[in-house]
CSV table of C-alpha atoms in Angstrom, one decimal:
chain,number,residue,atom,x,y,z
A,1,MET,CA,28.2,117.8,177.1
A,2,SER,CA,26.4,114.6,178.0
A,3,GLY,CA,22.9,113.1,178.2
A,4,THR,CA,22.4,109.7,180.0
A,5,ASP,CA,25.0,107.5,181.2
A,6,GLY,CA,25.1,105.9,177.8
A,7,LEU,CA,24.4,109.0,175.6
A,8,ARG,CA,26.8,111.8,175.1
A,9,VAL,CA,26.9,114.9,172.8
A,10,ARG,CA,30.2,116.2,171.2
A,11,ARG,CA,31.1,118.5,168.5
A,12,VAL,CA,32.5,117.0,165.4
A,13,TYR,CA,35.6,119.4,165.6
A,14,ASP,CA,36.6,117.9,169.1
A,15,PRO,CA,38.9,114.9,169.0
A,16,ARG,CA,37.6,111.4,169.6
A,17,GLU,CA,37.8,110.1,173.2
A,18,ASN,CA,38.1,106.5,174.3
A,19,GLY,CA,34.7,106.6,176.0
A,20,ASP,CA,32.8,108.0,172.9
A,21,GLY,CA,31.6,104.5,171.9
A,22,THR,CA,29.4,104.5,168.8
A,23,ARG,CA,29.8,107.9,167.3
A,24,VAL,CA,26.6,109.0,165.4
A,25,LEU,CA,26.4,112.0,163.2
A,26,VAL,CA,23.2,113.7,163.7
A,27,ASP,CA,23.3,116.6,161.1
A,28,ARG,CA,22.0,116.5,157.4
A,29,LEU,CA,25.1,117.6,155.9
A,30,TRP,CA,28.8,116.5,156.3
A,31,PRO,CA,30.6,118.9,158.4
A,32,ARG,CA,32.7,121.3,156.4
A,33,GLY,CA,36.5,120.9,156.5
A,34,VAL,CA,36.3,117.6,158.4
A,35,SER,CA,37.6,114.4,156.9
A,36,ARG,CA,35.8,111.1,157.3
A,37,GLU,CA,38.9,109.7,159.0
A,38,ARG,CA,39.1,112.9,161.6
A,39,ALA,CA,35.3,112.8,162.4
A,40,ALA,CA,35.5,108.9,163.2
A,41,ILE,CA,31.7,108.6,162.6
A,42,ASP,CA,30.3,105.0,162.9
A,43,ARG,CA,26.8,106.0,161.8
A,44,TRP,CA,25.3,108.9,160.1
A,45,LEU,CA,21.4,109.3,160.9
A,46,LYS,CA,20.4,112.0,158.2
A,47,ASP,CA,16.8,111.2,158.9
A,48,ILE,CA,17.0,112.0,162.3
A,49,THR,CA,17.5,115.8,161.7
A,50,PRO,CA,15.1,118.6,161.1
A,51,SER,CA,13.6,118.8,157.8
A,52,ASP,CA,15.1,121.4,155.4
A,53,GLU,CA,12.0,123.4,155.6
A,54,LEU,CA,12.3,123.6,159.4
A,55,ARG,CA,16.0,124.2,159.6
A,56,SER,CA,15.8,127.1,157.0
A,57,TRP,CA,12.9,128.5,159.0
A,58,TYR,CA,14.6,128.4,162.5
A,59,HIS,CA,17.8,129.7,160.9
A,60,GLY,CA,16.0,132.7,159.6
A,61,ASP,CA,15.4,134.2,163.2
A,62,ARG,CA,17.5,132.6,166.0
A,63,SER,CA,15.6,134.4,168.6
A,64,GLU,CA,14.7,132.6,171.9
A,65,THR,CA,11.0,132.7,171.2
A,66,ARG,CA,11.6,131.1,167.6
A,67,TYR,CA,13.8,128.4,169.4
A,68,ASP,CA,10.8,127.5,171.6
A,69,SER,CA,8.6,127.1,168.5
A,70,PHE,CA,11.5,125.4,166.7
A,71,VAL,CA,11.3,122.7,169.6
A,72,ASP,CA,7.7,122.0,169.4
A,73,ARG,CA,7.9,121.6,165.5
A,74,TYR,CA,10.8,119.4,165.7
A,75,ARG,CA,9.1,117.2,168.4
A,76,ALA,CA,6.1,117.1,165.9
A,77,GLU,CA,8.6,115.9,163.1
A,78,LEU,CA,10.2,113.3,165.5
A,79,ALA,CA,6.8,111.5,165.4
A,80,ASP,CA,6.8,110.8,161.7
A,81,PRO,CA,8.0,107.3,160.7
A,82,ALA,CA,11.3,108.3,159.2
A,83,HIS,CA,12.3,110.1,162.3
A,84,THR,CA,10.8,107.4,164.7
A,85,ALA,CA,12.8,104.7,163.0
A,86,ALA,CA,16.1,106.7,163.5
A,87,VAL,CA,15.2,107.5,167.0
A,88,ASP,CA,14.7,103.8,167.6
A,89,GLU,CA,18.0,103.0,166.1
A,90,LEU,CA,19.7,105.4,168.6
A,91,VAL,CA,17.8,103.7,171.5
A,92,ARG,CA,18.9,100.1,170.4
A,93,LEU,CA,22.5,101.3,170.3
A,94,VAL,CA,22.3,102.6,174.0
A,95,ARG,CA,20.4,99.6,175.0
A,96,ASP,CA,22.9,97.4,173.3
A,97,GLY,CA,25.5,98.6,175.7
A,98,GLY,CA,26.3,102.0,174.7
A,99,PRO,CA,27.9,104.5,175.2
A,100,VAL,CA,26.5,106.4,172.1
A,101,THR,CA,28.0,109.8,171.4
A,102,LEU,CA,25.9,112.1,169.1
A,103,VAL,CA,28.1,114.1,167.0
A,104,THR,CA,27.3,117.4,165.5
A,105,ALA,CA,28.8,120.6,163.9
A,106,VAL,CA,26.4,123.2,165.2
A,107,LYS,CA,28.0,125.8,167.0
A,108,ASP,CA,25.4,126.6,169.5
A,109,VAL,CA,24.5,123.1,170.7
A,110,PRO,CA,22.1,124.2,173.4
A,111,HIS,CA,20.0,125.9,170.9
A,112,SER,CA,20.0,123.4,168.3
A,113,HIS,CA,18.0,120.2,167.4
A,114,VAL,CA,20.3,118.0,169.6
A,115,PRO,CA,18.9,118.8,173.0
A,116,VAL,CA,15.5,117.9,171.6
A,117,LEU,CA,16.8,114.7,170.2
A,118,VAL,CA,18.5,113.7,173.5
A,119,ASP,CA,15.3,114.3,175.4
A,120,GLN,CA,13.3,112.3,172.9
A,121,VAL,CA,15.9,109.3,173.1
A,122,GLU,CA,15.8,109.6,176.9
A,123,HIS,CA,12.1,109.5,176.9
A,124,VAL,CA,11.8,106.3,174.9
A,125,LEU,CA,14.7,104.8,177.0
A,126,ASN,CA,12.7,105.5,180.2
A,127,HIS,CA,9.2,105.0,179.0
A,128,GLY,CA,9.3,103.0,175.9
């Protein structure tokens, strides 16, 4: 998966590639069964992830309609100071030469917080 030219998305279980650049873990919990060496993570931005409350709410019902509400709620969370600071850090990494690879352990990346996060970073890069 990829986002902008300087922003990519990969699952933590995939091997690191030469073009990954700075690898940023965007999950709140460390991926199960993956050593720190194998994950090759440069930064871990726990504050950029959905709140525990939102994550639990979404995982209780993974329907398409629930995902739409999850996206709206996560976008709202991204506006709070802790999330904004973490998004700004990602934007700086991309602007400082990228590439930046967002690394996640989620199984269903297209229906996770990651596409929302990519959209937010791309928005700030293009309008911020």
